[in-house]
Every structure is written in C-alpha cells, then in structure tokens.
Coordinates of C-alpha atoms in Angstrom, one line a residue:
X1274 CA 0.4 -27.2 11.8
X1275 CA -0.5 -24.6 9.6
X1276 CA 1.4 -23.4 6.5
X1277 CA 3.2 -20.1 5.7
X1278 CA 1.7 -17.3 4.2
X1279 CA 4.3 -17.0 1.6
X1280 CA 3.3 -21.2 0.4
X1281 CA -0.3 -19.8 -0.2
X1282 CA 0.9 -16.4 -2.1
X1283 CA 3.0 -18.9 -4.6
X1284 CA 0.6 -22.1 -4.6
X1285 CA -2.0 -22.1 -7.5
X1286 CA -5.2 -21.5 -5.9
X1287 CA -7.5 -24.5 -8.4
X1288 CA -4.6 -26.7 -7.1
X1289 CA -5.5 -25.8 -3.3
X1290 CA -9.3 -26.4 -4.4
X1291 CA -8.8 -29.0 -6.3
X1292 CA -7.3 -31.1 -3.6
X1293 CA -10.1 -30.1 -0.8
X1294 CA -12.7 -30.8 -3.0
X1295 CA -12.5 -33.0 -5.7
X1296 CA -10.0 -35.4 -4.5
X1297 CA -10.9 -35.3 -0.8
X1298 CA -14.6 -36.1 -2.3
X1299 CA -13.1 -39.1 -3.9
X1300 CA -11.8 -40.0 -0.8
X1301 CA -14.6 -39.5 1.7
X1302 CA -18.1 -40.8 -0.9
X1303 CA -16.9 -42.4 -3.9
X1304 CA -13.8 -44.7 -2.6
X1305 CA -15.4 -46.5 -0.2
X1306 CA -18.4 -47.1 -2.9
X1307 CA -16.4 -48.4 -5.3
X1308 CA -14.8 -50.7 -2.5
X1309 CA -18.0 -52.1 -1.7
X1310 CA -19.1 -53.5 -4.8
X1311 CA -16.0 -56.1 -4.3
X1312 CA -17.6 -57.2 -1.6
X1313 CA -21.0 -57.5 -3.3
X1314 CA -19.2 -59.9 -6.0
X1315 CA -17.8 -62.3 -2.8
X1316 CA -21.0 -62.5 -1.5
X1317 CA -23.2 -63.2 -4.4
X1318 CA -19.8 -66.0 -5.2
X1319 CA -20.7 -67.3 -1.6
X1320 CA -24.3 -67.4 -1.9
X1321 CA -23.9 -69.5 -5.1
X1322 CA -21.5 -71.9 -4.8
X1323 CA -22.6 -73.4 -8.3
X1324 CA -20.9 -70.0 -9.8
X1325 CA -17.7 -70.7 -8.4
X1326 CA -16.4 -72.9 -11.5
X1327 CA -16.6 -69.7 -13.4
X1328 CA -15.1 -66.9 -11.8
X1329 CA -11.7 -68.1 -12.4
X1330 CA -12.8 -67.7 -16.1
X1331 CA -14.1 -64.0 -15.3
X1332 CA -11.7 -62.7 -13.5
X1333 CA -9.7 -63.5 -16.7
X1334 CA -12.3 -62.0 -19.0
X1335 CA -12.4 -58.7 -16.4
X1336 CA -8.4 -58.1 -16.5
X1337 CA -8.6 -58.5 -20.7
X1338 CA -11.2 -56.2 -20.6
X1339 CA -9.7 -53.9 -18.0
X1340 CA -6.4 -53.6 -19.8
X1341 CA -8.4 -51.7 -22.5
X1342 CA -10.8 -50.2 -20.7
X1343 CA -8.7 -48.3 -18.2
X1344 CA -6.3 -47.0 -20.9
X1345 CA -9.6 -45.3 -22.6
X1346 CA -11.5 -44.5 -19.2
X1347 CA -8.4 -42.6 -18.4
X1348 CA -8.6 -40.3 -20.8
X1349 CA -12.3 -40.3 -20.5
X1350 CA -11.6 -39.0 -16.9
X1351 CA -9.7 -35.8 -17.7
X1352 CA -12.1 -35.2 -20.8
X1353 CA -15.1 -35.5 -17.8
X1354 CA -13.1 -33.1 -15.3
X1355 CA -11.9 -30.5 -18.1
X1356 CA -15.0 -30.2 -20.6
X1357 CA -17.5 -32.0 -18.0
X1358 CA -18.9 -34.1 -21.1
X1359 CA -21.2 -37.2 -20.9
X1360 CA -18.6 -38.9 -23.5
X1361 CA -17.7 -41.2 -20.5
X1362 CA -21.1 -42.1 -20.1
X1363 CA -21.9 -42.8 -23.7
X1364 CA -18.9 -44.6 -23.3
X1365 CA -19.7 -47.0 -20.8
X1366 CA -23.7 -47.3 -21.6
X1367 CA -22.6 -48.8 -25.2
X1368 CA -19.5 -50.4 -25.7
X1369 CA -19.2 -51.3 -22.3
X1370 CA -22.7 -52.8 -21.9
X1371 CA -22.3 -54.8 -25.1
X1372 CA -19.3 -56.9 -23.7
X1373 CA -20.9 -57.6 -20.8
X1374 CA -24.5 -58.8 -22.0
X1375 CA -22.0 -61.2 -24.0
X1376 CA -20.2 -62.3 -21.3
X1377 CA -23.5 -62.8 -19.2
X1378 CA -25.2 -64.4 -21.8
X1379 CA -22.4 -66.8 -22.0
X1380 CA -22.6 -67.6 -18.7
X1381 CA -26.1 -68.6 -18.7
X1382 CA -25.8 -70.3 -21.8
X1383 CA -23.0 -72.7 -19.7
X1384 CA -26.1 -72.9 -16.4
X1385 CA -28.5 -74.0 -18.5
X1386 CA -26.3 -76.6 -20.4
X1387 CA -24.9 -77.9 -17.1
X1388 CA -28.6 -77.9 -15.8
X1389 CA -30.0 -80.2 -19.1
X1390 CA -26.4 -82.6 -18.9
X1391 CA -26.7 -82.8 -15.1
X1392 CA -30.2 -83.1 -13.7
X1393 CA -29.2 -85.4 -11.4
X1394 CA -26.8 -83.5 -9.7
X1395 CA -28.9 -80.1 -9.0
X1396 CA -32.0 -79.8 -8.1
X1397 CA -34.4 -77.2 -9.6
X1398 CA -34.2 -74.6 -6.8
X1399 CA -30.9 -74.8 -7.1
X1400 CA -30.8 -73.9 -10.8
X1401 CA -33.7 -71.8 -10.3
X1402 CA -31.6 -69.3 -7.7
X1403 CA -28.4 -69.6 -10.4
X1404 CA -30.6 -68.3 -13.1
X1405 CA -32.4 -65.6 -11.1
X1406 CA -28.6 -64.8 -9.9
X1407 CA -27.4 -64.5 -13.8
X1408 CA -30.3 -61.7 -14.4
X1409 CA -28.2 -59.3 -11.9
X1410 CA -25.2 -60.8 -13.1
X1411 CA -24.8 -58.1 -15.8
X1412 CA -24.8 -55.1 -13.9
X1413 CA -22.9 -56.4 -11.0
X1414 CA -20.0 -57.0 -13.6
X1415 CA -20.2 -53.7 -15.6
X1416 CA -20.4 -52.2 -11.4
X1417 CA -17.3 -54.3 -10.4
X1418 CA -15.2 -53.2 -14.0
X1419 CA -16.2 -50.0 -13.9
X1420 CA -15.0 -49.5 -9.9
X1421 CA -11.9 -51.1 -10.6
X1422 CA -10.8 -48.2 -12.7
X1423 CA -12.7 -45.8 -10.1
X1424 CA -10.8 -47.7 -7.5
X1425 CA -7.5 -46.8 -9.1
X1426 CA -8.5 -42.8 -10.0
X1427 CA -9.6 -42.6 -5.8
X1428 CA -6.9 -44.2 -5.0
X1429 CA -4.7 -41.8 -7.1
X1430 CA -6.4 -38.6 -5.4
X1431 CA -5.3 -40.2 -1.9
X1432 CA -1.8 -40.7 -3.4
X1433 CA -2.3 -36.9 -4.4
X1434 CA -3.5 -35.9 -1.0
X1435 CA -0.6 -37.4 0.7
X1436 CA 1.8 -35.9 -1.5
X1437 CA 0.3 -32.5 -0.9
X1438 CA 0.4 -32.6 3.2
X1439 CA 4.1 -34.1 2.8
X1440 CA 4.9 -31.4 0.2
X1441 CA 3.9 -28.4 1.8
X1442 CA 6.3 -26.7 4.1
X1443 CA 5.4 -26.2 7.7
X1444 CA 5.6 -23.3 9.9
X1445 CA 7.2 -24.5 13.1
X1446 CA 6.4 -21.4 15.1
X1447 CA 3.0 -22.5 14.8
X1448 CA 4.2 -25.6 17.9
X1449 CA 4.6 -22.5 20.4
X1450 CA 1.8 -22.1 22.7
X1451 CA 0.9 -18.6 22.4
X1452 CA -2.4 -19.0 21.4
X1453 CA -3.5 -16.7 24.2
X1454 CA -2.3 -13.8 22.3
X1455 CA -4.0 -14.2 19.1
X1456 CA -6.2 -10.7 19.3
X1457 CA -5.4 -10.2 22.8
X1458 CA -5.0 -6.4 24.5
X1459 CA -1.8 -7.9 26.6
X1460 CA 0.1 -5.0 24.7
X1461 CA -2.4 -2.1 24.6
X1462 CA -0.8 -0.4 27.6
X1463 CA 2.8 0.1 25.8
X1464 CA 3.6 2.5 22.5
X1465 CA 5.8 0.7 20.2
X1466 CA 8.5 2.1 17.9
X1467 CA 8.4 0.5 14.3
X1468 CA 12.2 0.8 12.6
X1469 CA 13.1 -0.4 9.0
X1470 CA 16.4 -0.4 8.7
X1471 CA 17.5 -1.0 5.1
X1472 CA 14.3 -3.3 4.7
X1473 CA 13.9 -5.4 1.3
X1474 CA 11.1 -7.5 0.7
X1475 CA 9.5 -9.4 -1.7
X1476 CA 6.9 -12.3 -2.2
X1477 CA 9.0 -15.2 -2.9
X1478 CA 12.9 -15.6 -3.4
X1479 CA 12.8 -15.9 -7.5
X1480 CA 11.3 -12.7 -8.2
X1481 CA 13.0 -9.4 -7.6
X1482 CA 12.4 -7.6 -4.4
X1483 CA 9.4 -5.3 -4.0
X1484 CA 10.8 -3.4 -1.8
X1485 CA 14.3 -1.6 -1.8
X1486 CA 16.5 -0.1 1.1
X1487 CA 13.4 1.1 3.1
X1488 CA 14.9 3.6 6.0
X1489 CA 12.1 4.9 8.1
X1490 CA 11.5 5.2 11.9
X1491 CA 7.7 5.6 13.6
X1492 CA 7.6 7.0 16.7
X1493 CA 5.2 5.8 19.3
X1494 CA 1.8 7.6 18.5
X1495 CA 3.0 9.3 15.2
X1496 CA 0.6 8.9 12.4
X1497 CA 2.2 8.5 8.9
X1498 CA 0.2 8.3 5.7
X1499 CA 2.2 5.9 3.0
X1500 CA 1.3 7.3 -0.3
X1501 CA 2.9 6.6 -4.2
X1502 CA 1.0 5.5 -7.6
X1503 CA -0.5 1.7 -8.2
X1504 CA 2.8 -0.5 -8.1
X1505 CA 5.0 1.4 -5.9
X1506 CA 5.2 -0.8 -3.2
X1507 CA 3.0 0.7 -0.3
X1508 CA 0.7 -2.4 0.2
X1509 CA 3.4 -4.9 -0.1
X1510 CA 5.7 -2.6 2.9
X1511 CA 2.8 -2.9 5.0
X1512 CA 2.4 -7.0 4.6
X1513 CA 6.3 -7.0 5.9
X1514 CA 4.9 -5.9 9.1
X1515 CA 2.7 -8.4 9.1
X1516 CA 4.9 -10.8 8.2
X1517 CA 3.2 -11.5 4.8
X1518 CA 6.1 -11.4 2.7
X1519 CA 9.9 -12.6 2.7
X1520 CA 12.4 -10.1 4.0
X1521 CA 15.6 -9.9 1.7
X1522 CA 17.8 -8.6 3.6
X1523 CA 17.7 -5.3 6.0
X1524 CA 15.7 -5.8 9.5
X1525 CA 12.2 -4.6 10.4
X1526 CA 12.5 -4.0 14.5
X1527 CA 9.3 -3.3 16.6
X1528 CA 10.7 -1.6 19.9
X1529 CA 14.3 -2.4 19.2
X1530 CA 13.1 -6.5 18.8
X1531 CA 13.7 -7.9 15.4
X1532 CA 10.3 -8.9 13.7
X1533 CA 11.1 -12.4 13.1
X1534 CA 11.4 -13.1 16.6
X1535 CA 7.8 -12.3 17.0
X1536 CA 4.8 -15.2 16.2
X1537 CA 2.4 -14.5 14.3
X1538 CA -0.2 -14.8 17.4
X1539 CA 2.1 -12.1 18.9
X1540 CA 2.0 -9.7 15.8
X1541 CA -1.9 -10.1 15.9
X1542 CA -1.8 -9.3 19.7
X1543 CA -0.1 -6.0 18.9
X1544 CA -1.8 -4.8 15.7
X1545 CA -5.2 -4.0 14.0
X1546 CA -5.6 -4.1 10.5
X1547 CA -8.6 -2.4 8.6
X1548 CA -8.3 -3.6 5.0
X1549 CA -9.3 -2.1 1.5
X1550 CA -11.7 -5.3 1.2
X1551 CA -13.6 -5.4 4.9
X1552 CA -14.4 -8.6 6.0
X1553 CA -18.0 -9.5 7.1
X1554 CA -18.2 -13.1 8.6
X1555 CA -21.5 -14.4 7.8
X1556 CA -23.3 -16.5 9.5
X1557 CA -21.9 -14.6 12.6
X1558 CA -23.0 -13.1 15.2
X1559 CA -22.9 -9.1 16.0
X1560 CA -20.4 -10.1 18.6
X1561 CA -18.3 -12.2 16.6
X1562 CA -17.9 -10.1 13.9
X1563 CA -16.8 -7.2 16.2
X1564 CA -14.9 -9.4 18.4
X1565 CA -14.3 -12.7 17.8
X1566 CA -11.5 -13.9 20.5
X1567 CA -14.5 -12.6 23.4
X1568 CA -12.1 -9.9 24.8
X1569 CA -14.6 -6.7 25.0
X1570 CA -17.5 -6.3 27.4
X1571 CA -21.2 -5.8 25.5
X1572 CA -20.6 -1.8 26.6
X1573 CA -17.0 -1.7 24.8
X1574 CA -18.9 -3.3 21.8
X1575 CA -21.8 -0.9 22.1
X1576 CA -19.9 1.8 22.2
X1577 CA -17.8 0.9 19.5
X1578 CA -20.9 0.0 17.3
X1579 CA -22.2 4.2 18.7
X1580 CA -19.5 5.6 17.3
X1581 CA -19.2 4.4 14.1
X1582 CA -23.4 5.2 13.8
X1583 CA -24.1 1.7 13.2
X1584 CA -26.1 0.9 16.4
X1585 CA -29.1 2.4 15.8
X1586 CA -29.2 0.1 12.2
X1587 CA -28.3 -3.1 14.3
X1588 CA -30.7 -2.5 17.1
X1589 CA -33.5 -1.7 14.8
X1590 CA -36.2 -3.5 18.1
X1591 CA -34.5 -0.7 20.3
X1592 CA -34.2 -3.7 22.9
X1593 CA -31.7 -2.1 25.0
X1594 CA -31.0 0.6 27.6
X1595 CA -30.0 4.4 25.9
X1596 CA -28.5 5.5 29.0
X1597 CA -25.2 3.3 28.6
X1598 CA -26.3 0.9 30.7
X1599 CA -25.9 -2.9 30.5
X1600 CA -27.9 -4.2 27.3
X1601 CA -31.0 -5.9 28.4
X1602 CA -32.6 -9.9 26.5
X1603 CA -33.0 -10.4 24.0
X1604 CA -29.2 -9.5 23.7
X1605 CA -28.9 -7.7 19.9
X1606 CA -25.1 -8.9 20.2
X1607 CA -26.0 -12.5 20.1
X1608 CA -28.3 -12.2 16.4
X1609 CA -26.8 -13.0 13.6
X1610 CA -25.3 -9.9 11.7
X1611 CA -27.7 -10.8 8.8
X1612 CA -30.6 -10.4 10.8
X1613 CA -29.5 -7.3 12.3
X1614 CA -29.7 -5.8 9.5
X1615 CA -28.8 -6.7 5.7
X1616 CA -27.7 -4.7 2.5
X1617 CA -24.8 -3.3 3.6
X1618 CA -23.2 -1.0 2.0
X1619 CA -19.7 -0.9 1.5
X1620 CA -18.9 2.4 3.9
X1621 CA -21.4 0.8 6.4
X1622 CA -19.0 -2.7 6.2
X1623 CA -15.9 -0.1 6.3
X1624 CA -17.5 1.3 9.4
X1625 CA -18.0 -1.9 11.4
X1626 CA -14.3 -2.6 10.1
X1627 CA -13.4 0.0 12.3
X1628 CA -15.8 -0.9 15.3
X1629 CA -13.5 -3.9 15.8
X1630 CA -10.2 -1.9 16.9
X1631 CA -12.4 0.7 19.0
X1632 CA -13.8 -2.6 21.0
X1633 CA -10.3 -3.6 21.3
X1634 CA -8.1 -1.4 21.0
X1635 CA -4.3 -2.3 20.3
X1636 CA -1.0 -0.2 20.3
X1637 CA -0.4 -0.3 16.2
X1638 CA -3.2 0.4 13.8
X1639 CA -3.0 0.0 10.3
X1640 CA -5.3 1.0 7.6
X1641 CA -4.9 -0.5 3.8
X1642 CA -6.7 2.2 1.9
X1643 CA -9.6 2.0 4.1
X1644 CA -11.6 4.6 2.5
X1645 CA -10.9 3.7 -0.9
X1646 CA -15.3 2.4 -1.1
X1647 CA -16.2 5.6 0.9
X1648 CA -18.4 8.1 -0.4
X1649 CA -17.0 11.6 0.7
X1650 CA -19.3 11.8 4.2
X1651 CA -18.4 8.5 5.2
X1652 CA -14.9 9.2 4.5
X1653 CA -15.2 12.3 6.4
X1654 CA -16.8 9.9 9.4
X1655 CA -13.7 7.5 9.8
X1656 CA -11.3 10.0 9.8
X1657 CA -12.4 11.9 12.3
X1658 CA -12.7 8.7 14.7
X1659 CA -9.0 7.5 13.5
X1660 CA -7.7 11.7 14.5
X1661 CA -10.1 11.6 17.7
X1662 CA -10.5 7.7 18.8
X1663 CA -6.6 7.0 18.5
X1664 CA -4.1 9.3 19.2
X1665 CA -2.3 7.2 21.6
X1666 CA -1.9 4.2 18.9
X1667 CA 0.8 4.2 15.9
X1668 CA -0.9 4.5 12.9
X1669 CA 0.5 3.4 9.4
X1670 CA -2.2 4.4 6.8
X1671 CA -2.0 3.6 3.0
X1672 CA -3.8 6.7 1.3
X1673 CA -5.1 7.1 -2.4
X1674 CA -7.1 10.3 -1.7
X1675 CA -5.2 13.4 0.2
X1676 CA -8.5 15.2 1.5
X1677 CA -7.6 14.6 5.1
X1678 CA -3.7 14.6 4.8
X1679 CA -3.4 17.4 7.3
X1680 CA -4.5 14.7 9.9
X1681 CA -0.8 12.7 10.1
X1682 CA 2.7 13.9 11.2
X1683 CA 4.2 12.8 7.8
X1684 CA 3.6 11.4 4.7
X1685 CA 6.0 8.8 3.5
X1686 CA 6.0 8.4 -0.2
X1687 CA 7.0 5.3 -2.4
X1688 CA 8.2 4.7 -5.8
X1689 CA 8.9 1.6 -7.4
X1690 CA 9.2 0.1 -4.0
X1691 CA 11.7 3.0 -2.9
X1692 CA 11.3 5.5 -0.1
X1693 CA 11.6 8.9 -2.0
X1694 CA 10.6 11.1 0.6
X1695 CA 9.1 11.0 3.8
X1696 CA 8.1 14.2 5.8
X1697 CA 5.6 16.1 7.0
X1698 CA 2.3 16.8 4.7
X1699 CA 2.9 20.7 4.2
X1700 CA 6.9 20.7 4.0
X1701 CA 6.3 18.2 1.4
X1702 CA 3.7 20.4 -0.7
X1703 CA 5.6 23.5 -0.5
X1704 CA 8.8 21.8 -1.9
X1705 CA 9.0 20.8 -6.0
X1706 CA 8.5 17.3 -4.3
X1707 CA 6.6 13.2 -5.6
X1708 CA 4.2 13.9 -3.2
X1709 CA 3.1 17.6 -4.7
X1710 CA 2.8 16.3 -7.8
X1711 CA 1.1 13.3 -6.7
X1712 CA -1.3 15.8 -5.1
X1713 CA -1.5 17.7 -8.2
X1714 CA -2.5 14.8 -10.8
X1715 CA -5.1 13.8 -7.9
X1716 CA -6.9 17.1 -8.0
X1717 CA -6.6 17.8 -11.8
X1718 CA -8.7 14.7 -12.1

C-alpha cells in the first residue's frame, strides 16, 4: 500500500532518503559482505584442522577486543556519516592493525614451537600450509573484527527499515480496485458542481488551520480566478480538492457527494492539474509525457501538441502527414522528449503542461499559478487556449497577475485563509474592495 499525502507533508524528507538509500544500501551490498567473511573464517578453520586448538583462544581475544572496539567504531560511524572523515580509517589502519599483527605473530610464534617440540607428529607440508595460512591470517582477523561491528550497524539499518514500514500509516483506500480510473475520461461527459460548505483545512492536526469557514459554490463550467497576497491560503484551498490536506471540519461536496467518499484514483479521473512547477518526465517518451495512462489517439496528441505551437519544435524531421492525417514511422510520439527537442524553456514546459489536459480532456481543470514563468506572449498563448479550448470544463485558477481577469465569471479572493470576497472581476473593481486594491499594488509596481 501506499502512504498518505499528509505522512509525506509532515515526514522529514533526509529521514525518507536516508532510509532508501543509506540503509537499504547496507542492506542490499554491505550486509551480506560482512556476513561472508564468517564464512571465510570456518573455512580456512576447516581447511586447517591444526588451527583448531586456537580459535577457542581467539574468539576470546576477538570479544576483548570487540568490547572496545565497537564502543569507539560507533562513534567513528556517525563522525563518518555527519563530517564524512577518514578518522575511521586512520582508526582502523593503526591501532587496529597493531593488535592484530600481535595477535598473529603470536600465533605463529605457538606453530613454529609446536612444529620444533613435535616433529614427529606433523609432517612438513602440513606445517608448511599452517604457516602459509598464518601470512593471511592477519587480514582475515582485522576483516572478521571489523564486520562484526559492520554486522551490527547493517543489522541496525534493517531494524530501522522495519520500524519505518511498521510505523508509517497506511492508506486503506488504496486496497480498492479502481485503478482503471487513475487519468481516465470515464467522467468527461458530466459537468460537476464543486461546493464548500464551511470548509477548514490544514496540513496536519497540531498546527492551526489554513483555511477558515470557506463558503463558495462553482457552477458547472464557471471559471473562477482565486486571488489574495503570498500566505493567504489559495494554494493550500486548492490541495483540499485534491485531497492534499486534512479537512477540519466543514465538507467539500463535488456534485452533492462528499469528497472523502471519493479515491484518490477517482479524483484523478475527474480533474487536471497544471502546476506552478511543470513536470517534464525525462527519460520519457513524447507520448508519455502527454499521456501517460495511453488514453488519447496519436491525432488527440497531435493536436494537442498544434495548439499549444509545440509540434513543429518536436517534429523537427517533419516525418509526418500536415493534412491531419494519421502520423506516418518513424512515429515522433515514440522518441524520447529529450531527443525531440532539448532546452526547454520554462513557458515551452508550461505549454506541454497544458497539452496534457487538451489530449485528455476532463470535466474540472485546475491551474496553480500556471503562468507565473510566462513571459507576457506566452502568457497571452495559454489563456486564450484555457477561454477557447475549455469552456465546457470548471476551471479553478490561482492568479498572481490580473492581465487576463476579464476572462473568468468571478474572482474569489483570500485573506489569511478567509474568503473575503468572491464576485465577478468588474463588480469587484468598481467597489472600494481587497481585490481593487490588490489590483492596484499590482500595477503600481
């Protein structure tokens, strides 16, 4: 399953990374290393038997050492993952080394006593291979010690991992099998009404709401613009239709249904969302990034792609038909968007924002300051295509410039996550109103 939004608004976002990459590369590479050399200890134990006497007497040696080893590779650890310092590996190259060309030395010291007080009892290949075995001895010991602390910091991350995936809430919708809708046109044949009745909202349930006693009905096919200064709520009301925040108290109803009976496959299925940021998905085809559940014919797409003025830049080889017709091989929609063309600009990425919804077109459209990176023709492009291209779709459109105004039924204006005023553009000018004066300040500067 698949966690709610709201658990990745409040979750630290190094904590997120942290644990799918750091620890889950523990996990996957350096655990089962560090596992291995354990077996690389039995099996030079097994291959000489003559060694056997003496790992009892190690394995004591190894725990002393370990006890103060691991205390100080412990803090070596967080020193290496906070400052990224080689003091671990100074660390383990001297005193660490030392110990262990003791110990090792000690060792041979006993094979080569045993070998001049026994002769009779081994033979020379015998003490041949124990000596030859004692040379690799060292680093096999120092490799055993220092995965036994590397052991217990992989080992740690999995406990950290689990803890994670138990700890993190679950969305249960998420088990209905809907999965059909996500981005589907099922609904582009109805108009919808979207109601907020007494609507408060906010991000997580110990902060104060950001939104307060919002009242507003949206007729089918009406275009309001939501307007107000940085802070006053207009991106966060439109996240509560998307079901990207917590709703207080009040109700949010989409055609008389309450919003949180809907999935969030079925609020995909019903809206289209051009953000302030637009998202290019890259490496991705032409077709995926206009439509990436498959839902629109190659003509839909071309068109859409016409429109905007973006299919001349994409079909730069001119490899298909220019009466409308089907698009002949190679097929420009199956290149990668970076091949098509590269060094987009930010209207141009705006533009192909807005190619998606024309391919496939759904009854709510919503636009989150979507000409905000516009220079003024570009601006004056997507407009025109949002008046012309959607007048049967409710549009909700977060404004910061008021050029193009004239274009919607009303303007709804926000302050400090309050609905001051909501009305149409030139009632609200010709009244001592927020939105004239927003107006005002916006043209004075």
């Amino acid at each position: 399953g698949r966690a709610p939004f709201i658990f990745l608004q409040t979750t630290d976002h190094g904590s997120l990374t942290n644990r799918f990459s750091q620890d889950m590369d523990l996990i996957d590479m350096a655990l089962p290393l560090y596992a291995s050399m354990f077996s690389a200890v039995i099996i030079l134990c097994v291959l000489g038997k003559y060694l056997a006497v003496s790992v009892p007497a190690l394995v004591v040696s190894l725990v002393i050492l370990q006890k103060y080893y691991l205390r100080t590779s412990r803090q070596m650890r967080l020193l290496d993952i906070e400052a990224k310092a080689p003091l671990y590996s100074h660390f383990a190259e001297s005193w660490l080394t030392l110990v262990m060309n003791l110990t090792v030395g000690a060792i041979a010291l006993i094979i080569v006593s045993m070998a001049t007080s026994l002769r009779s009892q081994y033979t020379g290949a015998a003490i041949g291979v124990a000596l030859n075995l004692v040379l690799s001895l060292n680093d096999s010991l120092s490799n055993t010690l220092q995965c036994w602390v590397s052991l217990e910091t992989c080992i740690g991350a999995v406990s950290r991992v689990q803890q994670f995936t138990q700890s993190t809430p679950y969305d249960t919708e998420n088990d209905l099998d809907d999965s059909h809708l996500i981005g589907s046109s099922v609904y582009s044949d109805t108009k919808y009404t979207i109601k907020f009745e007494e609507l408060a909202a906010g991000y997580d349930l110990s902060s104060p709401p950001v939104l307060k006693n919002i009242c507003i009905t949206v007729a089918p096919g009406e275009k309001i613009a939501i307007c107000g200064a940085s802070g006053s709520g207009k991106t966060s009301l439109i996240m509560s239709i998307l079901r990207m925040n917590q709703i207080r108290s009040g109700t949010l109803r989409i055609n008389g249904r309450d919003l949180a009976g809907f999935t969030h496959q079925q609020i995909h299925a019903l809206m289209n969302v051009i953000p302030q940021d637009p998202l290019i998905i890259s490496p991705g085809t032409v077709r995926f990034n206009i439509d990436p559940f498959n839902l629109a014919s190659d003509k839909d797409i071309k068109s859409a792609l016409q429109k905007v003025g973006l299919w001349n830049r994409i079909n730069a080889n001119g490899s298909d038909n220019d009466d409308g017709g089907e698009i002949n091989p190679p097929n420009v929609l199956s290149t990668d968007l970076a091949t098509a063309s590269t060094n987009w600009s930010a209207g141009e990425k705006q533009l192909l924002a807005l190619a998606r919804p024309l391919a496939v077109p759904k009854p709510i459209l919503i636009l989150d300051e979507a000409t905000s990176s516009m220079d003024g023709e570009t601006e004056s492009i997507m407009q025109q295509l949002v008046n012309n291209e959607f007048g049967e779709q409710t549009i909700l459109a977060v404004l910061h410039r008021f050029k193009y105004i004239h274009l919607f039924d009303r303007v709804a204006v926000l302050k400090d996550g309050v609905l001051v005023e909501c009305d149409k553009p030139e009632t609200l000018l010709g009244q001592d109103s927020e939105f004239r004066r927003l107006y005002s300040a916006l043209e004075n500067s």
